[in-house]
């Protein structure tokens, strides 16, 4: 069983994450966040906002519209360039990005090309398709769900297959583009085609389908050319056309001047932060919430002078890596990956991905980019509105010098420092991916002695039947969905339950955190384990001694240490433990 499968089972069972519309058959790539999931997601986003906005004096927030007019995305380049090349597999009918697809795998000393079908019946059908359409006369056999093609040799852009002895020639070339179907290893693919990643929608009380039908019928009366018909349909729909934003960044750029005017105290460098949903028409949806059409971003656009851009890019790389290391236990699972020159956008002078080591490999959780002045310049060209920055202090100093000397300063260097189009350093973090990374990083499966157990390579049914295993979610206390669980030793004792309620209310009122009253009719030990499984840092138990000594037992999730303390001390312990840097010795162990 993989760690991912174990986590998803836990998420569904304990209420972190559900398949959306499951009772209606589900919706591919859509997930709903349950009571614990919404708390964890909120805590992650709040920690980001705290670090990016509240702990700084040079960043403000904004919340812009999801529905975006096409002119904005035309100016930003999304309408024309926000596409991925996509390839279809003739056999499996799956669609995938060629830049993410694997190379061809050969077996038996590179003499056999195996194509793997989902099952034996499908393998029979695929074999007939290959024989009749894609590789007529090739030497083909089948073993279970594998179709085996005999290879004579590989060339740069061709696979040379061996021909059946009855064929007219001894070899058969088939195209090879350097990649195959990720699911089957099949090289029988379509040519790459551009695929736009944005979702269109229409702000119109009239059904756009009616307009499409009427325009098509009218156009085809005078022309049978489908290109002309498509142009007329696009022209008819354009006045009501909008997009669901593919990123939150453009909402920041088009509000740059408004924010600068309404907050004149903001001097370069300064930032604008935004959290919100974005939408991309992802064809390959994978790994639960790692890649979905609807996702949430946490982005900051930091506006700097051109001569500050590289230094600020370096500084933001460090700031963001420090943030990730604050909330993860396994620092070796977080790394930076600088983009190669051929990966950079044409306007970018540098980009770094923050990656986490997921069970399937390294995956991006955040991107930090030096975007130059591309975005503001593009919107300036499209609208005629100069999205620039004017340094009033430098301008006043120059004016005073000119009055004192009587000489007007015309140096381009001086004037360029007074008024310029800012460059942008961007940090773009995926909230859903961050949540997934933090959960995988925190999850630990242990046996009865508390020794960690690896799930890799274990059979699913075997793991599920082992009664000696339990899961601990060692989330950073500030991320944990439930901060404190308060439980009576005996759930049906009114006196103990009343004290528990009093403690719950005190913690809620004084610390403003999520506290749960745990009254399940089971042993305290089992209740502790239930709380460990969802990441609750502290459990407070009220027992019969509490009635006489006014003390309770507080248990630490990570150390399992139990102490007798007063309710006032519970408040102090929790309050201190929720600090980013607790005053007391940290109970939470970090793996460097």
Coordinates of C-alpha atoms in Angstrom, one line a residue, residues 40 44 47 322-334 356 434-435 437-444 472-481 483 532 534-538 555-561 563 573-574 576-592:
X40 CA -6.7 22.4 7.7
X44 CA -2.6 26.7 5.9
X47 CA -0.4 31.0 8.0
X322 CA 12.2 29.3 5.2
X323 CA 8.3 29.3 5.3
X324 CA 8.1 25.7 4.0
X325 CA 10.8 24.5 6.4
X326 CA 8.9 26.1 9.3
X327 CA 5.8 23.8 8.8
X328 CA 7.4 20.6 7.5
X329 CA 9.1 17.9 9.6
X330 CA 11.2 16.3 6.8
X331 CA 13.3 19.1 5.4
X332 CA 14.9 16.7 3.0
X333 CA 11.6 16.3 1.2
X334 CA 11.6 20.0 0.2
X356 CA 8.0 18.4 -2.4
X434 CA 0.4 22.6 0.1
X435 CA -2.3 20.9 2.1
X437 CA 2.2 18.0 1.0
X438 CA 1.8 18.9 4.7
X439 CA -0.4 15.9 5.4
X440 CA 1.9 13.5 3.7
X441 CA 4.9 15.1 5.5
X442 CA 3.1 14.8 8.9
X443 CA 1.6 11.3 8.5
X444 CA 3.4 8.6 10.4
X472 CA -0.3 9.8 13.8
X473 CA -0.7 13.0 11.9
X474 CA 2.1 15.1 13.3
X475 CA 1.0 18.4 11.8
X476 CA 2.5 21.7 13.0
X477 CA 0.2 22.8 15.9
X478 CA -0.7 25.9 14.0
X479 CA -1.9 23.8 11.1
X480 CA -3.8 21.2 13.0
X481 CA -7.6 21.3 12.4
X483 CA -6.1 22.2 18.5
X532 CA -3.6 11.5 17.0
X534 CA -6.4 13.8 12.9
X535 CA -3.4 15.7 14.2
X536 CA -4.8 17.1 17.5
X537 CA -1.7 18.4 19.4
X538 CA -3.2 18.2 22.9
X555 CA -1.3 14.8 26.9
X556 CA 1.1 15.9 24.2
X557 CA 0.5 14.2 20.8
X558 CA 4.2 13.9 19.7
X559 CA 5.8 12.9 22.9
X560 CA 2.7 11.1 24.5
X561 CA 3.9 12.8 27.8
X563 CA 1.0 16.0 33.1
X573 CA 0.5 25.4 27.5
X574 CA -1.7 25.6 24.5
X576 CA 2.7 28.8 24.1
X577 CA 2.5 25.7 21.9
X578 CA 0.7 27.7 19.2
X579 CA 3.4 30.3 18.9
X580 CA 5.6 30.0 15.8
X581 CA 8.5 29.8 18.2
X582 CA 7.3 28.4 21.6
X583 CA 9.0 29.8 24.7
X584 CA 9.1 26.4 26.4
X585 CA 11.2 23.6 24.9
X586 CA 9.5 22.4 21.7
X587 CA 7.9 19.0 22.0
X588 CA 7.6 18.7 18.3
X589 CA 10.5 16.8 16.7
X590 CA 11.9 18.1 13.4
X591 CA 13.7 15.8 11.0
X592 CA 16.4 17.8 9.3

